[in-house]
CSV table of C-alpha atoms in Angstrom, one decimal:
chain,number,residue,atom,x,y,z
L,21,MET,CA,13.9,27.2,-13.0
L,22,ALA,CA,13.6,30.2,-15.3
L,23,LEU,CA,10.1,31.7,-15.4
L,24,PRO,CA,8.6,32.3,-18.9
L,25,LYS,CA,7.6,35.8,-20.0
L,26,ASP,CA,4.0,34.9,-20.8
L,27,PRO,CA,2.0,35.9,-17.7
L,28,ARG,CA,-0.4,33.0,-17.9
L,29,GLN,CA,2.4,30.4,-18.2
L,30,LYS,CA,4.3,32.2,-15.4
L,31,MET,CA,1.3,31.8,-13.1
L,32,ILE,CA,0.9,28.1,-14.0
L,33,ASN,CA,4.5,27.4,-13.2
L,34,ILE,CA,4.3,29.3,-9.9
L,35,MET,CA,1.2,27.3,-8.9
L,36,TYR,CA,3.0,24.1,-9.8
L,37,LEU,CA,5.9,24.9,-7.5
L,38,VAL,CA,3.5,25.8,-4.7
L,39,LEU,CA,1.5,22.5,-5.1
L,40,THR,CA,4.8,20.5,-5.3
L,41,ALA,CA,5.9,22.1,-2.1
L,42,LEU,CA,2.6,21.4,-0.4
L,43,LEU,CA,2.7,17.7,-1.5
L,44,ALA,CA,6.3,17.4,-0.3
L,45,LEU,CA,5.3,18.8,3.1
L,46,ASN,CA,2.5,16.3,3.5
L,47,VAL,CA,4.3,13.7,5.6
L,48,SER,CA,1.8,11.6,7.6
L,49,ALA,CA,2.3,10.7,11.3
L,50,GLU,CA,2.0,7.0,10.3
L,51,ILE,CA,5.1,7.3,8.0
L,52,LEU,CA,7.1,9.2,10.7
L,53,ASN,CA,6.1,6.5,13.3
L,54,ALA,CA,7.1,3.8,10.9
L,55,PHE,CA,10.6,5.3,10.6
L,56,LYS,CA,10.8,5.5,14.4
L,57,VAL,CA,10.1,1.7,14.6
L,58,VAL,CA,12.8,1.0,12.0
L,59,GLU,CA,15.3,3.3,13.9
L,60,PHE,CA,14.6,1.5,17.2
L,61,SER,CA,15.1,-1.9,15.5
L,62,LEU,CA,18.4,-0.8,13.9
L,63,SER,CA,19.6,0.5,17.3
L,64,GLY,CA,18.9,-2.9,18.9
L,65,SER,CA,20.7,-4.7,16.0
L,66,ASN,CA,23.7,-2.4,16.4
L,67,ASN,CA,23.9,-3.2,20.2
L,68,VAL,CA,23.9,-6.9,19.4
L,69,LEU,CA,26.7,-6.5,16.9
L,70,ASN,CA,28.7,-4.4,19.3
L,71,GLU,CA,28.5,-7.2,21.9
L,72,SER,CA,29.5,-9.8,19.3
L,73,ASN,CA,32.5,-7.7,18.1
L,74,LYS,CA,33.6,-7.2,21.7
L,75,SER,CA,33.5,-11.0,22.2
L,76,ILE,CA,35.7,-11.5,19.2
L,77,TYR,CA,38.4,-9.1,20.3
L,78,SER,CA,38.2,-10.5,23.9
L,79,ASN,CA,38.8,-14.0,22.4
L,80,PHE,CA,42.0,-12.8,20.8
L,81,GLU,CA,43.3,-12.0,24.2
L,82,GLU,CA,42.6,-15.6,25.3
L,83,MET,CA,44.2,-17.0,22.1
L,84,LEU,CA,47.4,-14.9,22.8
L,85,LYS,CA,47.7,-16.6,26.3
L,86,ASP,CA,47.2,-20.2,24.9
L,87,PRO,CA,50.5,-21.7,23.7
L,88,LYS,CA,48.7,-23.6,21.0
L,89,THR,CA,47.4,-20.5,19.4
L,90,SER,CA,49.6,-17.6,20.6
L,91,GLU,CA,51.9,-17.6,17.5
L,92,LYS,CA,49.0,-17.2,15.0
L,93,ALA,CA,47.1,-14.8,17.3
L,94,ALA,CA,50.2,-12.6,17.3
L,95,ILE,CA,49.9,-12.3,13.5
L,96,TRP,CA,46.1,-11.8,13.3
L,97,LYS,CA,45.3,-9.7,16.4
L,98,PRO,CA,47.0,-6.6,15.0
L,99,LYS,CA,44.9,-7.0,11.8
L,100,ALA,CA,41.8,-7.3,13.9
L,101,ASP,CA,42.8,-4.2,15.8
L,102,GLN,CA,43.1,-2.3,12.5
L,103,ILE,CA,39.6,-3.4,11.6
L,104,ARG,CA,38.3,-2.1,15.0
L,105,VAL,CA,39.9,1.3,14.6
L,106,LEU,CA,38.6,1.8,11.0
L,107,ALA,CA,35.1,0.8,12.0
L,108,ASP,CA,35.0,2.9,15.2
L,109,ASP,CA,36.2,5.9,13.2
L,110,VAL,CA,33.6,5.8,10.5
L,111,TYR,CA,30.8,4.8,13.0
L,112,ASN,CA,31.6,7.9,15.1
L,113,LYS,CA,31.7,10.1,12.1
L,114,ILE,CA,28.1,9.0,11.2
L,115,GLU,CA,27.1,9.6,14.8
L,116,GLY,CA,28.4,13.2,14.4
L,117,TYR,CA,26.4,13.6,11.2
L,118,LYS,CA,23.3,12.5,13.1
L,119,LEU,CA,23.8,15.2,15.7
L,120,GLY,CA,24.5,17.8,13.1
L,121,LEU,CA,21.3,16.9,11.2
L,122,LYS,CA,19.3,17.2,14.4
L,123,GLU,CA,20.8,20.6,15.0
L,124,GLU,CA,20.0,21.6,11.4
L,125,SER,CA,16.4,20.5,12.3
L,126,ASP,CA,16.1,22.9,15.2
L,127,LEU,CA,17.3,20.6,18.0
L,128,ASP,CA,16.4,21.7,21.5
L,129,LYS,CA,19.3,20.3,23.5
L,130,SER,CA,17.5,20.6,26.8
L,131,THR,CA,14.7,18.3,25.7
L,132,GLY,CA,16.2,16.4,22.7
L,133,VAL,CA,13.2,17.4,20.6
L,134,PHE,CA,13.7,18.3,16.9
L,135,LYS,CA,11.6,18.7,13.8
L,136,GLU,CA,11.2,15.0,12.7
L,137,ASP,CA,9.2,15.9,9.6
L,138,ASP,CA,11.5,18.6,8.3
L,139,ILE,CA,12.2,17.7,4.7
L,140,GLU,CA,14.5,20.6,3.9
L,141,ALA,CA,17.1,20.2,6.7
L,142,PRO,CA,18.6,16.9,5.2
L,143,THR,CA,18.9,18.6,1.8
L,144,ARG,CA,20.6,21.6,3.3
L,145,TYR,CA,22.9,19.6,5.5
L,146,PHE,CA,24.0,16.8,3.2
L,147,THR,CA,23.8,18.7,-0.2
L,148,ASN,CA,24.3,22.4,0.4
L,149,LYS,CA,26.8,22.1,3.3
L,150,GLY,CA,28.6,19.2,1.6
L,151,PHE,CA,28.3,16.5,4.4
L,152,GLY,CA,26.7,14.1,1.9
L,153,PRO,CA,29.8,13.7,-0.3
L,154,ALA,CA,32.0,13.6,2.8
L,155,LEU,CA,29.8,10.7,4.2
L,156,TYR,CA,30.1,8.9,0.8
L,157,GLN,CA,33.9,9.3,0.8
L,158,ALA,CA,34.2,8.1,4.4
L,159,LEU,CA,32.2,4.9,3.7
L,160,GLY,CA,34.1,4.2,0.5
L,161,GLU,CA,37.5,4.7,2.2
L,162,PHE,CA,36.4,2.4,5.1
L,163,LYS,CA,35.6,-0.4,2.7
L,164,VAL,CA,38.8,0.0,0.7
L,165,LYS,CA,41.1,0.2,3.7
L,166,LEU,CA,39.3,-2.7,5.4
L,167,LEU,CA,39.8,-5.0,2.4
L,168,ALA,CA,43.4,-3.8,2.1
L,169,ILE,CA,44.3,-5.2,5.5
L,170,ASP,CA,44.7,-8.8,4.2
L,171,ASN,CA,44.5,-10.1,0.6
L,172,ASP,CA,43.0,-13.5,1.6
L,173,MET,CA,40.3,-11.7,3.7
L,174,ALA,CA,39.5,-9.5,0.7
L,175,LYS,CA,39.0,-12.5,-1.6
L,176,GLN,CA,36.9,-14.5,0.8
L,177,VAL,CA,34.7,-11.9,2.5
L,178,GLY,CA,34.8,-8.9,0.2
L,179,SER,CA,31.6,-9.9,-1.6
L,180,LYS,CA,29.9,-10.6,1.7
L,181,LEU,CA,30.3,-7.1,3.2
L,182,PRO,CA,26.8,-5.5,3.5
L,183,LEU,CA,28.1,-1.9,2.9
L,184,ASN,CA,26.9,-1.0,-0.6
L,185,LEU,CA,27.4,2.4,-2.2
L,186,ASP,CA,25.4,1.7,-5.3
L,187,ILE,CA,22.7,4.2,-6.2
L,188,PRO,CA,19.3,2.8,-5.3
L,189,LYS,CA,16.8,2.3,-8.1
L,190,SER,CA,13.9,4.8,-8.3
L,191,ASN,CA,10.4,3.4,-9.1
L,192,ALA,CA,9.2,7.0,-9.4
L,193,GLY,CA,11.2,7.7,-12.6
L,194,ASN,CA,13.7,10.2,-10.9
L,195,THR,CA,16.4,11.2,-13.4
L,196,LEU,CA,20.1,10.9,-12.5
L,197,THR,CA,22.7,13.6,-13.0
L,198,GLY,CA,25.4,11.2,-14.1
L,199,ASP,CA,27.6,12.1,-11.1
L,200,LYS,CA,27.6,9.0,-8.8
L,201,VAL,CA,28.2,10.9,-5.6
L,202,THR,CA,25.6,13.5,-6.3
L,203,ASP,CA,23.0,10.9,-7.3
L,204,TRP,CA,23.8,8.8,-4.2
L,205,VAL,CA,23.3,11.8,-1.9
L,206,ASN,CA,20.1,12.9,-3.6
L,207,SER,CA,18.6,9.4,-3.6
L,208,TYR,CA,18.9,9.1,0.2
L,209,PHE,CA,18.7,12.7,1.5
L,210,HIS,CA,17.1,15.0,-1.0
L,211,MET,CA,13.7,16.2,0.4
L,212,THR,CA,13.7,13.4,2.9
L,213,PRO,CA,12.1,13.9,6.4
L,214,THR,CA,14.7,14.2,9.1
L,215,ILE,CA,13.6,11.1,11.0
L,216,ALA,CA,13.9,9.1,7.7
L,217,ALA,CA,17.4,10.5,7.1
L,218,LEU,CA,18.4,9.5,10.7
L,219,THR,CA,17.1,6.0,10.0
L,220,ILE,CA,19.3,5.8,6.8
L,221,LEU,CA,22.3,6.9,8.9
L,222,SER,CA,21.6,4.2,11.5
L,223,LYS,CA,21.3,1.6,8.6
L,224,LEU,CA,24.8,2.7,7.4
L,225,GLN,CA,26.1,2.3,10.9
L,226,ASN,CA,24.6,-1.1,11.0
L,227,ASP,CA,26.4,-2.0,7.7
L,228,VAL,CA,29.7,-0.8,9.2
L,229,LYS,CA,29.3,-2.9,12.3
L,230,ASN,CA,28.2,-5.9,10.2
L,231,SER,CA,31.3,-5.5,8.0
L,232,GLU,CA,33.5,-5.2,11.1
L,233,ASN,CA,32.0,-8.4,12.5
L,234,ILE,CA,32.5,-10.3,9.3
L,235,ALA,CA,36.2,-9.2,8.9
L,236,ALA,CA,37.1,-9.6,12.6
L,237,ALA,CA,35.5,-13.1,12.6
L,238,PHE,CA,37.6,-14.0,9.6
L,239,CYS,CA,40.8,-13.0,11.4
L,240,ALA,CA,39.8,-15.0,14.5
L,241,ASN,CA,39.0,-18.1,12.4
L,242,GLN,CA,42.6,-18.0,10.9
L,243,VAL,CA,44.0,-18.6,14.4
L,244,GLY,CA,41.9,-21.6,15.3
L,245,SER,CA,39.7,-22.3,18.2
L,246,VAL,CA,40.6,-22.3,21.9
L,247,LYS,CA,38.8,-24.1,24.6
L,248,LEU,CA,35.9,-21.9,25.5
L,249,VAL,CA,33.1,-22.6,27.9
L,250,LEU,CA,29.8,-21.5,26.4
L,251,ASP,CA,27.9,-20.1,29.4
L,252,LYS,CA,25.4,-17.9,27.6
L,253,PHE,CA,23.2,-18.5,24.6
L,254,GLU,CA,21.1,-15.8,22.8
L,255,PRO,CA,19.3,-16.1,19.5
L,256,LEU,CA,20.5,-13.8,16.8
L,257,VAL,CA,17.7,-12.8,14.4
L,258,GLY,CA,18.5,-10.7,11.3
L,259,THR,CA,16.7,-9.4,8.3
L,260,SER,CA,18.0,-8.3,5.0
L,261,SER,CA,16.3,-5.0,5.5
L,262,ASN,CA,14.0,-3.2,8.0
L,263,TYR,CA,12.5,-1.1,5.3
L,264,LEU,CA,11.3,-2.5,2.0
L,265,MET,CA,9.2,-1.6,-1.0
L,266,PRO,CA,6.1,-3.7,-2.0
L,267,GLY,CA,7.1,-6.9,-3.8
L,268,GLU,CA,10.8,-6.8,-2.6
L,269,GLU,CA,12.3,-9.9,-1.1
L,270,MET,CA,12.8,-10.2,2.6
L,271,ILE,CA,15.5,-12.5,3.9
L,272,VAL,CA,15.4,-13.6,7.6
L,273,THR,CA,18.4,-15.2,9.2
L,274,ALA,CA,18.1,-16.8,12.7
L,275,GLY,CA,20.4,-18.8,14.9
L,276,LEU,CA,22.3,-18.9,18.1
L,277,GLY,CA,24.8,-16.3,19.2
L,278,ALA,CA,27.1,-19.0,20.6
L,279,PHE,CA,27.0,-22.7,19.6
L,280,ASN,CA,29.0,-25.7,18.6
L,281,SER,CA,28.4,-28.6,16.1
L,282,ASN,CA,26.4,-30.5,18.8
L,283,VAL,CA,24.0,-27.6,19.5
L,284,LYS,CA,21.5,-27.2,16.6
L,285,PRO,CA,18.6,-24.9,17.3
L,286,VAL,CA,15.0,-25.5,16.1
L,287,VAL,CA,13.8,-22.3,14.4
L,288,THR,CA,10.2,-21.2,13.6
L,289,ILE,CA,9.0,-18.0,12.0
L,290,ASP,CA,5.3,-17.2,12.7
L,291,GLY,CA,4.8,-20.9,13.4
L,292,ARG,CA,6.5,-22.1,10.3
L,293,SER,CA,9.4,-24.5,10.9
L,294,ILE,CA,12.7,-23.4,9.1
L,295,SER,CA,15.4,-25.9,8.4
L,296,VAL,CA,18.9,-25.2,9.9
L,297,ASN,CA,22.2,-25.5,7.9
L,298,ALA,CA,25.4,-27.1,9.1
L,299,SER,CA,26.4,-23.9,10.9
L,300,GLY,CA,23.2,-23.9,12.9
L,301,VAL,CA,21.7,-21.0,11.0
L,302,ALA,CA,18.2,-20.9,9.6
L,303,GLU,CA,17.4,-18.7,6.6
L,304,SER,CA,13.9,-17.9,5.3
L,305,LYS,CA,13.1,-15.9,2.1
L,306,PHE,CA,9.7,-14.5,1.2
L,307,SER,CA,8.2,-11.6,-0.7
L,308,VAL,CA,6.7,-8.8,1.4
L,309,GLY,CA,3.2,-7.6,0.7
L,310,ALA,CA,1.5,-4.3,0.7
L,311,ALA,CA,2.7,-1.1,2.4
L,312,GLY,CA,2.6,-0.8,6.2
L,313,THR,CA,4.4,-1.5,9.4
L,314,LYS,CA,4.6,-5.3,10.1
L,315,SER,CA,6.2,-7.8,12.4
L,316,MET,CA,7.0,-11.5,12.6
L,317,ASN,CA,7.6,-13.8,15.6
L,318,VAL,CA,10.9,-15.8,15.5
L,319,THR,CA,11.3,-18.6,18.0
L,320,VAL,CA,14.6,-20.4,18.6
L,321,SER,CA,14.7,-23.6,20.7
L,322,PHE,CA,17.9,-25.4,21.8
L,323,ILE,CA,19.5,-27.6,24.4
L,324,ASP,CA,22.0,-25.8,26.6
L,325,PRO,CA,25.1,-28.1,26.5
L,326,ASN,CA,26.3,-26.8,29.9
L,327,THR,CA,23.1,-27.7,31.8
L,328,GLY,CA,21.3,-30.1,29.4
L,329,GLU,CA,18.1,-28.0,29.8
L,330,ASN,CA,15.7,-27.2,27.0
L,331,ARG,CA,15.5,-23.4,26.3
L,332,THR,CA,13.3,-21.4,24.1
L,333,VAL,CA,13.6,-17.7,23.3
L,334,SER,CA,11.3,-15.7,21.1
L,335,LYS,CA,12.0,-12.4,19.3
L,336,LYS,CA,9.6,-10.0,17.6
L,337,VAL,CA,11.1,-8.6,14.4
L,338,ASN,CA,9.6,-5.4,13.1
L,339,TYR,CA,9.9,-4.1,9.5
L,340,THR,CA,8.2,-1.5,7.3
L,341,VAL,CA,7.0,-1.9,3.7
L,342,GLY,CA,7.1,1.5,2.2
L,343,VAL,CA,5.3,3.1,-0.7
L,344,PRO,CA,7.6,4.2,-3.6
L,345,SER,CA,7.9,8.0,-4.0
L,346,GLY,CA,5.1,9.4,-6.1
L,347,VAL,CA,2.9,6.2,-5.8
L,348,ALA,CA,-0.4,6.6,-4.0
L,349,ALA,CA,-3.9,5.2,-4.0
L,350,SER,CA,-6.5,6.8,-1.8
L,351,ALA,CA,-10.3,6.1,-1.4
L,352,ASP,CA,-12.3,9.2,-2.3
L,353,LYS,CA,-15.2,8.6,0.1
L,354,MET,CA,-14.3,6.4,3.0
L,355,ASN,CA,-11.1,4.9,4.4
L,356,VAL,CA,-12.3,1.3,3.6
L,357,LEU,CA,-13.7,-0.4,0.5
L,358,TYR,CA,-17.3,-1.7,0.7
L,359,ILE,CA,-18.5,-4.9,-1.0
L,360,GLY,CA,-21.1,-4.6,-3.7
L,361,VAL,CA,-20.8,-0.8,-4.4
L,362,ASP,CA,-18.7,1.4,-6.6
L,363,ASN,CA,-15.8,2.7,-4.5
L,364,PRO,CA,-14.0,5.6,-6.1
L,365,LEU,CA,-10.2,5.7,-5.9
L,366,THR,CA,-7.6,8.3,-6.9
L,367,ILE,CA,-4.4,6.7,-8.1
L,368,THR,CA,-1.1,8.5,-8.9
L,369,ALA,CA,2.2,6.9,-9.8
L,370,GLY,CA,4.6,9.8,-10.8
L,371,ALA,CA,3.8,9.2,-14.5
L,372,GLY,CA,1.1,10.3,-17.0
L,373,SER,CA,-2.3,8.8,-16.3
L,374,GLU,CA,-2.4,7.2,-19.7
L,375,LYS,CA,0.6,5.0,-18.6
L,376,VAL,CA,-1.0,4.1,-15.2
L,377,SER,CA,-3.2,1.1,-14.6
L,378,ALA,CA,-4.2,-0.9,-11.6
L,379,GLN,CA,-5.2,-4.4,-10.4
L,380,PHE,CA,-7.3,-5.4,-7.4
L,381,SER,CA,-6.8,-8.6,-5.5
L,382,ALA,CA,-10.4,-9.3,-4.6
L,383,GLY,CA,-12.8,-7.9,-7.3
L,384,THR,CA,-12.7,-5.5,-10.2
L,385,ILE,CA,-11.1,-2.1,-10.7
L,386,THR,CA,-11.9,0.0,-13.7
L,387,LYS,CA,-10.5,3.4,-14.9
L,388,ALA,CA,-13.1,6.2,-14.7
L,389,GLY,CA,-10.9,8.8,-16.4
L,390,GLY,CA,-7.6,10.4,-15.6
L,391,SER,CA,-6.4,9.4,-12.1
L,392,LYS,CA,-9.9,8.2,-11.1
L,393,TYR,CA,-10.8,4.5,-10.7
L,394,ILE,CA,-13.8,2.5,-9.5
L,395,VAL,CA,-13.2,-0.5,-7.3
L,396,LYS,CA,-15.9,-3.1,-6.7
L,397,PRO,CA,-14.9,-5.8,-4.2
L,398,ALA,CA,-16.4,-9.3,-4.8
L,399,ALA,CA,-18.8,-10.9,-2.4
L,400,GLY,CA,-17.1,-12.6,0.4
L,401,SER,CA,-13.8,-10.7,0.0
L,402,TYR,CA,-13.4,-9.5,3.6
L,403,GLY,CA,-10.3,-8.3,5.4
L,404,ASP,CA,-7.1,-6.9,3.9
L,405,GLN,CA,-6.8,-6.7,0.1
L,406,THR,CA,-4.3,-5.0,-2.2
L,407,VAL,CA,-4.4,-2.5,-5.1
L,408,THR,CA,-1.4,-3.1,-7.3
L,409,ILE,CA,-0.3,0.0,-9.3
L,410,LEU,CA,1.3,-0.4,-12.7
L,411,VAL,CA,3.2,1.9,-15.0
L,412,ASP,CA,3.5,0.7,-18.6
L,413,GLY,CA,2.4,-2.7,-17.3
L,414,LYS,CA,5.1,-3.0,-14.6
L,415,SER,CA,4.3,-3.0,-10.9
L,416,VAL,CA,5.6,0.1,-9.1
L,417,GLY,CA,3.8,-0.3,-5.8
L,418,LYS,CA,1.1,-1.9,-3.8
L,419,VAL,CA,-1.4,-0.3,-1.4
L,420,GLY,CA,-3.4,-2.2,1.2
L,421,PHE,CA,-7.1,-1.5,1.9
L,422,ARG,CA,-9.6,-3.0,4.4
L,423,VAL,CA,-12.6,-4.5,2.7
L,424,LYS,CA,-15.9,-4.6,4.7
L,425,GLN,CA,-19.6,-5.2,4.3
L,426,LEU,CA,-21.8,-2.1,4.1
L,427,PRO,CA,-23.3,-1.2,7.5
L,428,ASN,CA,-26.9,-2.0,8.2
L,429,PRO,CA,-29.4,0.5,6.8
L,430,THR,CA,-32.1,2.2,8.8
L,431,ALA,CA,-35.7,1.3,8.2
L,432,TYR,CA,-38.6,3.8,8.1
L,433,VAL,CA,-42.3,3.8,7.3
L,434,GLY,CA,-42.1,6.1,4.3
L,435,ASN,CA,-40.4,9.1,5.6
L,436,LEU,CA,-41.7,8.8,9.2
L,437,ARG,CA,-39.3,8.3,12.0
L,438,PRO,CA,-40.4,6.0,14.9
L,439,GLY,CA,-42.5,7.7,17.6
L,440,THR,CA,-45.8,9.5,17.7
L,441,VAL,CA,-47.2,10.2,14.2
L,442,PRO,CA,-50.6,11.1,12.7
L,443,SER,CA,-52.7,8.0,11.9
L,444,ALA,CA,-53.6,9.2,8.4
L,445,SER,CA,-49.9,9.9,7.5
L,446,PHE,CA,-48.9,6.5,8.7
L,447,LYS,CA,-51.5,4.7,6.6
L,448,ALA,CA,-50.7,6.9,3.5
L,449,MET,CA,-47.0,5.7,3.5
L,450,GLY,CA,-48.1,2.3,2.2
L,451,GLY,CA,-45.0,0.4,3.4
L,452,ILE,CA,-41.4,0.6,4.7
L,453,ILE,CA,-38.1,1.6,3.1
L,454,ALA,CA,-34.5,0.9,4.2
L,455,LYS,CA,-31.6,3.3,3.5
L,456,LEU,CA,-28.1,4.1,4.8
L,457,GLU,CA,-27.9,7.1,7.1
L,458,ASP,CA,-25.0,9.6,7.0
L,459,SER,CA,-23.2,7.7,4.3
L,460,GLU,CA,-21.2,8.9,1.3
L,461,PHE,CA,-22.6,6.0,-0.7
L,462,ASP,CA,-26.0,5.8,-2.4
L,463,ALA,CA,-26.4,2.1,-1.8
L,464,PRO,CA,-30.0,0.9,-2.4
L,465,PHE,CA,-31.4,-1.7,0.0
L,466,GLU,CA,-34.5,-3.8,-1.0
L,467,VAL,CA,-37.0,-4.6,1.8
L,468,VAL,CA,-37.7,-8.4,1.5
L,469,SER,CA,-40.1,-9.0,4.4
L,470,TYR,CA,-41.2,-8.0,7.9
L,471,ARG,CA,-43.8,-8.7,10.6
L,472,VAL,CA,-46.5,-6.2,11.6
L,473,GLY,CA,-48.4,-6.3,14.9
L,474,ALA,CA,-50.6,-3.8,16.8
L,475,LEU,CA,-52.4,-3.2,20.1
L,476,SER,CA,-55.4,-0.9,20.6
L,477,SER,CA,-58.8,-0.7,22.2
L,478,ASP,CA,-60.3,-2.8,19.5
L,479,ILE,CA,-57.2,-5.1,19.0
L,480,PRO,CA,-56.6,-6.4,22.6
L,481,ASP,CA,-54.3,-9.3,21.5
L,482,TYR,CA,-50.9,-8.7,19.9
L,483,ALA,CA,-50.9,-11.1,16.9
L,484,PRO,CA,-48.2,-10.1,14.4
L,485,VAL,CA,-48.7,-11.0,10.7
L,486,ASP,CA,-46.0,-11.6,8.0
L,487,ASN,CA,-45.6,-9.3,5.0
L,488,LYS,CA,-43.6,-10.0,1.8
L,489,GLY,CA,-42.0,-7.1,0.0
L,490,PRO,CA,-41.8,-3.4,1.0
L,491,ARG,CA,-45.4,-2.5,0.6
L,492,TRP,CA,-47.9,-3.9,3.1
L,493,ALA,CA,-50.4,-6.3,1.5
L,494,GLY,CA,-52.9,-9.0,2.4
L,495,PRO,CA,-53.2,-9.5,6.2
L,496,ALA,CA,-50.7,-6.7,7.0
L,497,ALA,CA,-52.7,-4.2,4.8
L,498,ASN,CA,-56.0,-5.3,6.5
L,499,LEU,CA,-54.5,-4.8,9.9
L,500,ILE,CA,-53.1,-1.4,9.2
L,501,ASN,CA,-56.3,-0.1,7.4
L,502,LYS,CA,-58.4,-0.7,10.5
L,503,LEU,CA,-56.0,1.0,12.9
L,504,LYS,CA,-57.4,4.0,14.7
L,505,PRO,CA,-55.7,6.9,16.7
L,506,GLY,CA,-54.3,5.5,20.0
L,507,ALA,CA,-53.0,2.3,18.4
L,508,LEU,CA,-49.5,1.1,19.1
L,509,VAL,CA,-47.8,-0.5,16.0
L,510,ALA,CA,-44.7,-2.6,16.0
L,511,ILE,CA,-42.8,-3.7,12.9
L,512,THR,CA,-40.2,-6.4,13.6
L,513,ASP,CA,-38.0,-9.0,11.8
L,514,ILE,CA,-37.2,-6.6,9.0
L,515,THR,CA,-35.2,-8.5,6.3
L,516,VAL,CA,-33.4,-6.5,3.6
L,517,LYS,CA,-31.2,-7.3,0.6
L,518,GLY,CA,-28.1,-5.1,-0.1
L,519,PRO,CA,-26.4,-4.2,-3.3
L,520,ASP,CA,-24.0,-7.1,-2.7
L,521,GLY,CA,-26.9,-9.6,-2.9
L,522,ARG,CA,-26.6,-10.5,0.8
L,523,THR,CA,-29.8,-10.8,2.8
L,524,ARG,CA,-29.7,-9.6,6.4
L,525,VAL,CA,-32.2,-9.1,9.3
L,526,LEU,CA,-32.0,-5.7,10.9
L,527,PRO,CA,-31.1,-5.8,14.6
L,528,SER,CA,-33.9,-3.5,15.6
L,529,GLY,CA,-37.5,-3.0,14.6
L,530,LEU,CA,-39.9,0.0,14.5
L,531,SER,CA,-42.6,1.2,16.8
L,532,TYR,CA,-45.2,4.0,16.2
L,533,ASN,CA,-47.9,5.6,18.4
L,534,LEU,CA,-50.8,6.7,16.1
L,535,LYS,CA,-52.6,9.9,17.0
């Protein structure tokens, strides 16, 4: 951007650029790890699709040999072979882009290590060096050429192909240039960490393999079935996405990799039974929650038609719920929210603070000014809770927080720590207090009651007495007033009431030697 002539404004603009760069560089280890989890999941899914595609092409060879199907197979096998060539070509191109991006991110070929958090390398590689538009063109040509192989196939499966070159919506208010290719490249690779860009490339490879599978299966279905012995059954579990934004819908599809009309699986997801359709496939839809790396357990049970045995196979499906760019909520004092006290938060959403508001799932949240908020969890709201961030009244993201009770306070007689203390100082304190030690919160605790007992030369029997309130009174005051140097004093069963209204007994008491 052009710098203004006014020195003060020039300095402000320079500071803005520096701060923006620092924010862009602040990519946490948790986010990088989340992309690694997604990358691993996609690689596994691609391997499953490769095996499925190999099975389809192998089945064509069997259909060519069978007199009942050889005539039709001779028509449809060449079309399936075209599909395979197109898919392999674009898949390998993307693999080349992945290697090129790693090299752009200082790849050490001897160790395979590269800068996973480099946010400039994807921009240089896909925008400045032009590989982004080339990738977009290759994907577009693949889809067009694939559907051009057969008109009936284009009509029946064209809308089912997962490869989508639409520009993803931005919740952060990013502006578009109007050029579809440029906006598509910027949306996926501009200032994106290298590991995230690699994950996006793996997702595109997954879309290519999925499209190949759908098209090749269509060709095989036009020939008709051949007698095939099903000697292996594996559950196929798929999700609509491995990386979602808060509030987006997750679709889980589960079934058997090989089955006939007499083999219907029983599918459960995290213990919930999911109904199966006529094809033996179960589909579950649900809205994902707050940001973070998550997983679900999918179990598929079935009867093996070849052996008659009951079989059950479980799969763990990992996915990540991301935080929209520019949306963040962070606790100012601790990494948790405490019940009964004012917890300060800083909330940003890529928009002016006057447009931003927030909601809290288990208590109140109020704006303190600018980007500052105060959250007060309600009594009993333990565990994971959610802060929903809104811009102009519309949700743009959710951030999860752990809600806990305040820790136990530490009790003292006045300002005296347990141990050996002067007798006169001990008596002058007049009672006990309870406060949080080494805490960012000024959370007052009220002393409700306790027991006081003593042993000395003139008090041979330990007989503790009860005391109500923080100051000693009645029998407790009488006992303490007659103590002399050499006495041993014990204060136990200290009961306090916190700012959340909850009463608790402290796990340890106090002991003093008077001198």
